[in-house]
Structure formats: structure tokens, C-alpha cells
Coordinates of C-alpha atoms and ligand atoms in Angstrom, one line a residue:
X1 CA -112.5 -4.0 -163.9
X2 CA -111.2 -1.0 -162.0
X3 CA -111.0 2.5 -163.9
X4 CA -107.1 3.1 -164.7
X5 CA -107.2 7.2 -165.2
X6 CA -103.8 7.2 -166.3
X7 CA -104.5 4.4 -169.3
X8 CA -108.0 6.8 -169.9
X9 CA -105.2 9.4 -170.4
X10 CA -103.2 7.5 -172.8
X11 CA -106.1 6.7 -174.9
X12 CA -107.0 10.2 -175.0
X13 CA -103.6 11.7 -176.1
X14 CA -103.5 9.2 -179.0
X15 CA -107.2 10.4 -180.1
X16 CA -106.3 13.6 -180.0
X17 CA -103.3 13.2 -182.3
X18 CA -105.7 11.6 -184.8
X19 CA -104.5 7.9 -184.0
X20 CA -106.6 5.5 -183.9
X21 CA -106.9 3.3 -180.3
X22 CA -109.3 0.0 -179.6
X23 CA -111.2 0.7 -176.7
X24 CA -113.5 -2.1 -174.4
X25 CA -117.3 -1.8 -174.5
X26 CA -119.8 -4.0 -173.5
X27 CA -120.8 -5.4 -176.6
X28 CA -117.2 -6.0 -178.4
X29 CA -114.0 -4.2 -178.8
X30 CA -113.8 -1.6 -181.1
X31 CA -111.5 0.5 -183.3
X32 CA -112.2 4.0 -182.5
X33 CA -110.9 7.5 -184.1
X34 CA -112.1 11.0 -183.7
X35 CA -115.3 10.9 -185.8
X36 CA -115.0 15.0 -186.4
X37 CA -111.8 14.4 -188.3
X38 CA -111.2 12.9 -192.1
X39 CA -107.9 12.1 -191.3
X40 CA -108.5 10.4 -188.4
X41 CA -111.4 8.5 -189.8
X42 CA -109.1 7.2 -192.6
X43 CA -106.9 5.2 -190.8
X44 CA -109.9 3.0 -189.3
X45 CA -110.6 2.1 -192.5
X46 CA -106.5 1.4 -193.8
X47 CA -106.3 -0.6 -190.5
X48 CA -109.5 -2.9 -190.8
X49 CA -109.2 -3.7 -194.9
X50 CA -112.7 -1.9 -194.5
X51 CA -114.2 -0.9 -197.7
X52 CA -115.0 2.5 -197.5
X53 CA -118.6 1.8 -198.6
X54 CA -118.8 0.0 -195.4
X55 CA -120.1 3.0 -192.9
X56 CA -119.2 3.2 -189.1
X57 CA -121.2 3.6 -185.5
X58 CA -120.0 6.9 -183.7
X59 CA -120.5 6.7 -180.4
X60 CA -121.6 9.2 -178.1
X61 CA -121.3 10.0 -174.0
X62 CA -124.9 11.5 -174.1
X63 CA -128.1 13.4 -176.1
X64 CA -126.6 16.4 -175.3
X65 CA -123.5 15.9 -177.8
X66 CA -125.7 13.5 -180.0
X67 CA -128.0 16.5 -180.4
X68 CA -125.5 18.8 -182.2
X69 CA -125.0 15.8 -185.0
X70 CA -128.5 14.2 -184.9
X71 CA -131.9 14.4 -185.5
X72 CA -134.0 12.7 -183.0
X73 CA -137.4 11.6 -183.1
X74 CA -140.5 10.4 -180.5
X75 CA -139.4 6.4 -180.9
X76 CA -136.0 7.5 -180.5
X77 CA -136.0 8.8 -177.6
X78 CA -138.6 6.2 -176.0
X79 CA -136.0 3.7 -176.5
X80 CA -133.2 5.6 -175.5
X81 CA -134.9 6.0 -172.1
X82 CA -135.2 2.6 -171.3
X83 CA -131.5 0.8 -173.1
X84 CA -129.3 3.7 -173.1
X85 CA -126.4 2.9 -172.4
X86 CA -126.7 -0.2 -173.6
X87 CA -126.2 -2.9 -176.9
X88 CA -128.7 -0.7 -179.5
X89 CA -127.3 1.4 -182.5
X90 CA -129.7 3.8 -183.8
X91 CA -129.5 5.2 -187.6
X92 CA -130.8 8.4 -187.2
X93 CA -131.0 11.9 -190.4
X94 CA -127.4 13.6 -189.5
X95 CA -127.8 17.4 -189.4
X96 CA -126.7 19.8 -192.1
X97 CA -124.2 21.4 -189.8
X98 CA -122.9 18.2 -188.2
X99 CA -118.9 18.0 -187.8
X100 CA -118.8 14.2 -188.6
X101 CA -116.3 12.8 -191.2
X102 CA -117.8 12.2 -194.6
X103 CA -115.6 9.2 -194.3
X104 CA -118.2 7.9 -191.1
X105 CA -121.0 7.8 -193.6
X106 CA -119.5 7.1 -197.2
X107 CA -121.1 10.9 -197.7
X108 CA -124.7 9.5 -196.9
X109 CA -127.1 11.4 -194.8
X110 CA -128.0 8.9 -192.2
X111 CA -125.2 8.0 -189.0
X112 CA -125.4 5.3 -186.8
X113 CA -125.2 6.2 -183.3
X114 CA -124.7 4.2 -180.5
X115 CA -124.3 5.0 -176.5
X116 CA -122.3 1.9 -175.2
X117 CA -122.6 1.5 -171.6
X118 CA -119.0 0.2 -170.5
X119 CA -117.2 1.9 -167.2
X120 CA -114.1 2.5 -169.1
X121 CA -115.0 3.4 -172.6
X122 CA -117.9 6.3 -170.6
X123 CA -114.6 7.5 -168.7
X124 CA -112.8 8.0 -171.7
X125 CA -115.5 9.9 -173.9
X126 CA -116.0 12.0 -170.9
X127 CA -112.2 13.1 -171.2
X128 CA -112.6 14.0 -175.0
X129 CA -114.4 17.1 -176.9
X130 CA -116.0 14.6 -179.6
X131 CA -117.0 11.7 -180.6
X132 CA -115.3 8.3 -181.8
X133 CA -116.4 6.3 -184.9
X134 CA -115.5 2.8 -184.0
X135 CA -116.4 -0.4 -186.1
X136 CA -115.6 -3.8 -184.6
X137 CA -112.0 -3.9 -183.4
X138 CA -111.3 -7.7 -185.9
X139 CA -109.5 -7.3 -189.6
X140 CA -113.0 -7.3 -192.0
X141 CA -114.9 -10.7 -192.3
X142 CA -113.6 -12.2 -189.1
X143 CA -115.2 -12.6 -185.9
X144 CA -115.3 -9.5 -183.7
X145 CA -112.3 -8.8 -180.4
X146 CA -114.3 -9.7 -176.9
X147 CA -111.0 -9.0 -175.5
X148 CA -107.5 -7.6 -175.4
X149 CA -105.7 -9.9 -176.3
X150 CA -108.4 -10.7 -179.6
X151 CA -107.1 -7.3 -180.7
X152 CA -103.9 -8.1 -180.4
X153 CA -104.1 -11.4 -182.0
X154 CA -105.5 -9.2 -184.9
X155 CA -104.0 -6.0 -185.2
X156 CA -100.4 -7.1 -183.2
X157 CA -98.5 -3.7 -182.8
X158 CA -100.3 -1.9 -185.8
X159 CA -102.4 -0.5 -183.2
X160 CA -101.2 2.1 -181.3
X161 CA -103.0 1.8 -178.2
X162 CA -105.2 -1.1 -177.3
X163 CA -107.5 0.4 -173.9
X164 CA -108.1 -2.7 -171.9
X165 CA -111.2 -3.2 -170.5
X166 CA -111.1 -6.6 -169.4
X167 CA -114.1 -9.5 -171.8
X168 CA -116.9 -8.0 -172.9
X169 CA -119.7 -8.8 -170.9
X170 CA -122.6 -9.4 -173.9
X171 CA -120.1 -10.8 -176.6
X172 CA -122.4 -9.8 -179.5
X173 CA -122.3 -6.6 -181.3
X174 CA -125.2 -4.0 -181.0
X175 CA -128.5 -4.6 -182.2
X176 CA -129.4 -1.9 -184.6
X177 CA -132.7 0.1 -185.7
X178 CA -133.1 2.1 -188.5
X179 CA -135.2 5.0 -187.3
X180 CA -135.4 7.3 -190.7
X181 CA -138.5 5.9 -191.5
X182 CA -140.5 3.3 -190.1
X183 CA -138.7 1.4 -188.0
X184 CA -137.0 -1.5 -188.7
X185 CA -134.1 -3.9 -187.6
X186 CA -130.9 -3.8 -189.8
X187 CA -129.1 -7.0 -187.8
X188 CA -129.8 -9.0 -184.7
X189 CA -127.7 -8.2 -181.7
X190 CA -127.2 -8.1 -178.2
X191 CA -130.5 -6.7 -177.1
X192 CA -133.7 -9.0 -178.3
X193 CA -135.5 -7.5 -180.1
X194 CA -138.7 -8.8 -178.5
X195 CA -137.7 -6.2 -175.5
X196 CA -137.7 -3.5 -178.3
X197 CA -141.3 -4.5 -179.4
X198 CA -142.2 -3.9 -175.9
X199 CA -140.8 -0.7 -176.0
X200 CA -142.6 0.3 -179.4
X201 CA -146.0 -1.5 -178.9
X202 CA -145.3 -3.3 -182.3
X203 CA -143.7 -6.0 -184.3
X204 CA -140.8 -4.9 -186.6
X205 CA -139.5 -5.7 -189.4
X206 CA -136.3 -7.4 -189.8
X207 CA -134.4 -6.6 -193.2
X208 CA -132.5 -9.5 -193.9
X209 CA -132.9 -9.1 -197.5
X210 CA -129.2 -9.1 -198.7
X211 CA -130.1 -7.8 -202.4
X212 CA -131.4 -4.8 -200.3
X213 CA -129.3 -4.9 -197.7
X214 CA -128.9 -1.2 -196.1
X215 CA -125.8 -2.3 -193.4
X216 CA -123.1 -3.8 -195.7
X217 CA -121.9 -5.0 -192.6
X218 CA -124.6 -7.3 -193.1
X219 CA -123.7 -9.3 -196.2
X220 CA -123.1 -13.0 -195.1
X221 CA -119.2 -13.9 -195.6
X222 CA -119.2 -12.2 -192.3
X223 CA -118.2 -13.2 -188.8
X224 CA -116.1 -16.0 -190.2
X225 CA -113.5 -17.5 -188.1
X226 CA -111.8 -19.0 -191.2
X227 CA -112.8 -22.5 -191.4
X228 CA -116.2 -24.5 -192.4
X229 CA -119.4 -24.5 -190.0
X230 CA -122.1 -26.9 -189.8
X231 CA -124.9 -26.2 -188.0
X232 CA -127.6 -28.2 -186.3
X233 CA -125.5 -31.4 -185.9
X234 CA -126.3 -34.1 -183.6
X235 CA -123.0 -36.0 -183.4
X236 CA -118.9 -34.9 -184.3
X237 CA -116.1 -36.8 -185.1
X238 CA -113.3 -36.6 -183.1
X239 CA -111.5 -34.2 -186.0
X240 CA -114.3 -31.9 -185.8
X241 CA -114.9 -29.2 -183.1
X242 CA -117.8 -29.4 -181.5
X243 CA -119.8 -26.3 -180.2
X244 CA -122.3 -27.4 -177.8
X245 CA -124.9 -25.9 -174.8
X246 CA -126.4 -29.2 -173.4
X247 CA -123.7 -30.9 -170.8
X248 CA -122.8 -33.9 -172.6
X249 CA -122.6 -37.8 -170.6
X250 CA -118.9 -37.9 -171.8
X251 CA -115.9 -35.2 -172.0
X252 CA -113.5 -35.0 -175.2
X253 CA -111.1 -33.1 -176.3
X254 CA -112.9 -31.5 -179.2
X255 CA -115.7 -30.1 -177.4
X256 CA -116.5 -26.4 -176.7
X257 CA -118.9 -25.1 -174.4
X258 CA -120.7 -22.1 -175.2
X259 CA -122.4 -22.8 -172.1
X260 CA -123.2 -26.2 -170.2
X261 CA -126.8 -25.5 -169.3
X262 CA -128.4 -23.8 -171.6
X263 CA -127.8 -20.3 -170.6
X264 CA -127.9 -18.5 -174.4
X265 CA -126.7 -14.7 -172.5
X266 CA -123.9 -16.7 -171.1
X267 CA -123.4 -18.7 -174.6
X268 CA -123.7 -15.5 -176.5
X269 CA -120.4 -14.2 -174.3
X270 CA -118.7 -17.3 -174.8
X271 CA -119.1 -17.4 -178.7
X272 CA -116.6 -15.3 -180.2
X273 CA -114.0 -16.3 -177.8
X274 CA -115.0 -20.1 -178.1
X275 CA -114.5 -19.9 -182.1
X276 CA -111.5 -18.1 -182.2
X277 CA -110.0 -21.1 -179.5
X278 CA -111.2 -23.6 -182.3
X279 CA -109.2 -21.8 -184.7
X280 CA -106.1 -22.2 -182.0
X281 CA -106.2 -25.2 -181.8
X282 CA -105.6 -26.4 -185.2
X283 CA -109.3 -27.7 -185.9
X284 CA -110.3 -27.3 -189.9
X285 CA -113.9 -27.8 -189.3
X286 CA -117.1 -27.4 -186.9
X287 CA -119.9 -28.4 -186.3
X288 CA -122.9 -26.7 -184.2
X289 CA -125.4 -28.2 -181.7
X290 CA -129.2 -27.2 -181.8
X291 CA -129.2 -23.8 -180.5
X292 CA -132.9 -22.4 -179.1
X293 CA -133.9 -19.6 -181.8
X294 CA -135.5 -17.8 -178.6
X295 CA -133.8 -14.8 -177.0
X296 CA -130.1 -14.0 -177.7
X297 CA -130.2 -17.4 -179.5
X298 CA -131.7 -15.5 -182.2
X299 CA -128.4 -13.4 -182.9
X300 CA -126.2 -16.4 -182.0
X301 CA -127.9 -18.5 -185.0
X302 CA -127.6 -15.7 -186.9
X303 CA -123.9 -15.4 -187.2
X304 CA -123.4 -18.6 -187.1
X305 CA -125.6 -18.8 -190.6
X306 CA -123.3 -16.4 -191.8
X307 CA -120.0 -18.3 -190.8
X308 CA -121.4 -21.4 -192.0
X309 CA -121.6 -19.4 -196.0
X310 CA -118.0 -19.4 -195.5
Ligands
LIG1 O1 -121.5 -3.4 -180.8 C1 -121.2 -2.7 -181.8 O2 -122.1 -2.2 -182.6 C2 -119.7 -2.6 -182.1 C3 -119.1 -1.7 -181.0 C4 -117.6 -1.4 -181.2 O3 -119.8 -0.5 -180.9 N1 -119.5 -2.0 -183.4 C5 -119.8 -2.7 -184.6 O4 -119.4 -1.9 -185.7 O5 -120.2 -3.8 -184.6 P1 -119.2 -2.6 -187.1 O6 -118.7 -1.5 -188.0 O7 -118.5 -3.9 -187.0 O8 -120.7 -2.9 -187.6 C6 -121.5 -1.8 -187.8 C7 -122.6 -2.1 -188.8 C8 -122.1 -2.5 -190.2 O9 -122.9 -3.6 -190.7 C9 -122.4 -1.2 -191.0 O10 -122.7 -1.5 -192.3 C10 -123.7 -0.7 -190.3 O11 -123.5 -1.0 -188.9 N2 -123.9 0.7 -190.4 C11 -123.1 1.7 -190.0 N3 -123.6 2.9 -190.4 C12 -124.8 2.7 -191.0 C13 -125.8 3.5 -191.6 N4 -125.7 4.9 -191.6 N5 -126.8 2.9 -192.2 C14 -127.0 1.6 -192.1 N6 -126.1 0.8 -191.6 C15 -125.0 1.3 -191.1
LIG2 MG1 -117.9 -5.7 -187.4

């Protein structure tokens, strides 16, 4: 999708009246305010039904502008060499003279960061003087925006801007690492974390614990679209929806490819989009083919375990 200057300025003069606006990124939508300011910060939270326990991602045009919030370390900075821009949130010691709203954090000391890698959202931080806190652009405990229209179908006209960016083209939200101490993966996301080990030279850990669960983000009634999941079923009834990745002999109505051979990065963009159709169309239950635990399979299995605790 083509750069639209005169939308990028649109955005931009919302921002900079403290609005909030949902902007396109690679990984999902999001919600995005001016992350220096409390007021603007507030409304994120009014709009999404967030608690405001619930901390945000700010994200960031470069290390030069993370720099004056952030402090940055050796594995930092390895990994923001090789995926930056890209699907990977970093929770990184804020600085004591950092502008960012005590409302980003819930007045902790640690920020997620993140440097998303979409045409259109890198055109518009370039336009603005800070930085924007954005969560996933879905009302709390539903399935995040891949595009547009999934914003609109949320938010209708509450929002006053909605940037469009065309689908995202992962579907899954960020991957993040906790980088205060030693590192460690707070949720699966769209970059595997095998490619991360690679980075690192070692295996990490991956807190899933949710009595100790750092990212409240993370608690399972989460990415929900609404209506019961089953997973690792071999056959449907006709009343059920069916969510497959293996091309089946015979077409019905009630099945829903994530992908039809096998292809879990084109599976992972098809998922929130696919379950959100389901929920169109009037089905009350799903059930889930097999899905591979390998790859981006991995996150995909992981929100579906959390939809299914619905
Ligand atoms: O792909 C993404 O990450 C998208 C796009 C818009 O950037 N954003 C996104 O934001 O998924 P959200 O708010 O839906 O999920 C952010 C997660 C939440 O689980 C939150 O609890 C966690 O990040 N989080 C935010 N700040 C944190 C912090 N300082 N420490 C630990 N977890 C944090
Ligand atoms: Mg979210």
C-alpha cells in the first residue's frame, strides 16, 4: 500500500491534539496516543476497557529517540541489529528523566518498546516530535484488528481517526523479551523465538507462569473471539466451524482455512481475520485442526489455548 502524506497528516494533527488514532503496523493494528502526555495516554485506556494495571508498548522511529527514554544494554542491541524494525517488543529500565506518561507504565520502572517496521506507521512517527503508546487496536479480551475495517467493527466512530494501512502482513502481535535481567520471553509472537536463540547463543526461558505472570496482557481469557474453542479435533459437525491447514477431499460451508497447505506464516496472517469471520457468520462454537507446534505454530497454538479457556 502506497504512502498517503495527506492521511500521515491527518493522523498527525489528531496526535498532536492529544486524540488518540489506530494506526497499521505489521504485526496488528494498534491504538496509539502521544506517550509524553497523561492526558493523551488516558484516553487509550477509557477507549479499550483497559485496566490501567494493564501497561502499554511505546513505539519508537529509532535508538536515537529510544535513547533519551531507555536504557540499553549489549543483548539489546544485538537483537535490535538484526529484527529492528520488526515483530519484537523489548522491556527495557526507563531513565529517571524520561518524558513517558506514568499512565504507559502503571508508574513502574520498566517500558516496553517496540520499533514496528510498517511503511506507513515509520512515515508517520517520522512526522511527530515523540513517541506513541499503542496497545492492540480490539476492545480488551478480544482478538486483536489485522485491518481497518476490524477497528471499525470495534471502536465504530469512537475513534477519531482510524490510519489505514491496508492487512497486516504477520497477523500476530510482537514477540516480547524482557531484557532487565536475564533474558526471558514474556509471550510468544510473530518472530520465533528459535531465531532469537540464534541471535543470543542460548535457550530462554519462556514465563508462562500466570501466578507470576509479569505481562497482564498475558492472563488467558485473552484473545477470545466470544464463543467456545476446541482444539486438536479431527472431525466437525456441520454446526461447528471448522479451522483447518490441511486441504480437505470435500468443501463445506463451515470450513475455514487458515491456510490450505500447511504454510503456518501464511496461517498465522489468516487467524485473526478467519476467527473474527466465524463470529460473522453466526457460528456458536469451533473446533481446531492439529496445528504443527514448530515455528509461528508455536504462537498460533498459543492463543488459541487461551481462547479455548473462554
Ligand atoms: O504487536 C504488538 O505488540 C502490538 C502492536 C500494536 O505494536 N501491540 C500489542 O499491545 O500487542 P498490547 O497492549 O495488546 O499487548 C502488550 C503486552 C501486554 O500483555 C502488556 O501487559 C505487556 O505487553 N507489557 C507492556 N508493558 C510491559 C512492561 N513494562 N512489562 C511487562 N509487560 C508489559
Ligand atoms: Mg492486545
Amino acid at each position: 500500500m502506497k504512502i498517503n502524506h495527506s492521511n500521515i497528516k491527518k493522523a498527525k494533527k489528531f496526535l498532536d491534539n492529544y486524540e488518540c488514532v489506530a494506526i497499521p503496523t505489521e504485526t496488528v493494528y494498534g491504538l496509539a496516543a502521544n506517550a509524553y502526555s497523561d492526558k493523551a495516554t488516558k484516553k487509550i485506556f477509557k477507549l479499550k476497557k483497559r485496566p490501567k494495571s494493564n501497561p502499554l508498548i511505546v513505539h519508537y522511529r529509532n535508538l536515537f529517540d529510544l535513547k533519551k527514554d531507555c536504557l540499553i544494554n549489549k543483548e539489546f542491541l544485538k537483537l535490535y541489529k538484526k529484527f529492528c524494525p520488526g515483530p519484537l517488543t523489548f522491556i527495557l529500565p526507563l531513565k529517571q528523566d524520561s518524558k513517558i506518561s506514568k499512565n504507559v507504565t502503571n508508574n513502574k520502572k520498566n517500558l516496553a518498546v517496540r520499533f514496528p517496521k510498517h511503511k506507513i506507521m515509520r512515515a508517520l512517527l517520522k512526522e511527530i516530535d515523540y513517541p506513541l503508546a499503542a496497545p492492540s487496536a480490539n476492545l480488551s479480551t478480544r482478538v486483536s484488528a489485522v485491518s481497518h475495517n476490524d477497528v471499525k467493527d470495534d471502536f465504530g466512530n469512537k475513534i477519531k481517526y482510524i490510519l489505514e494501512g491496508g492487512p497486516s502482513s504477520i497477523g500476530l502481535e510482537s514477540t516480547i523479551i524482557d531484557l532487565i535481567k536475564k533474558p526471558k520471553i514474556l509471550r510468544l509472537g510473530g518472530l520465533k523465538i528459535s531465531e532469537i536463540q540464534k541471535i543470543l547463543k542460548k535457550k530462554l526461558v519462556i514465563e508462562n507462569n500466570p501466578k507470576k505472570i509479569s505481562a497482564p496482557g498475558q492472563y488467558k481469557l485473552h484473545y477470545s473471539p466470544g464463543i467456545p474453542i476446541r482444539l486438536n479435533v479431527k472431525k466437525a459437525n456441520n454446526n461447528q466451524a471448522f479451522l483447518l491447514i490441511k486441504k480437505q477431499k470435500n468443501e463445506k460451508s463451515n470450513y475455514y482455512y487458515l491456510t490450505k497447505n500447511n504454510n503456518l506464516n501464511e496461517a498465522a496472517k489468516n487467524l485473526y481475520s478467519t476467527l473474527r469471520q466465524i463470529k460473522k457468520d453466526k457460528f456458536r462454537s469451533i473446533v481446531v485442526q492439529k496445528i504443527p507446534n514448530t515455528g509461528l505454530g508455536k504462537t498460533i497454538n498459543d492463543r488459541l489455548l487461551r481462547a479455548s479457556k473462554f
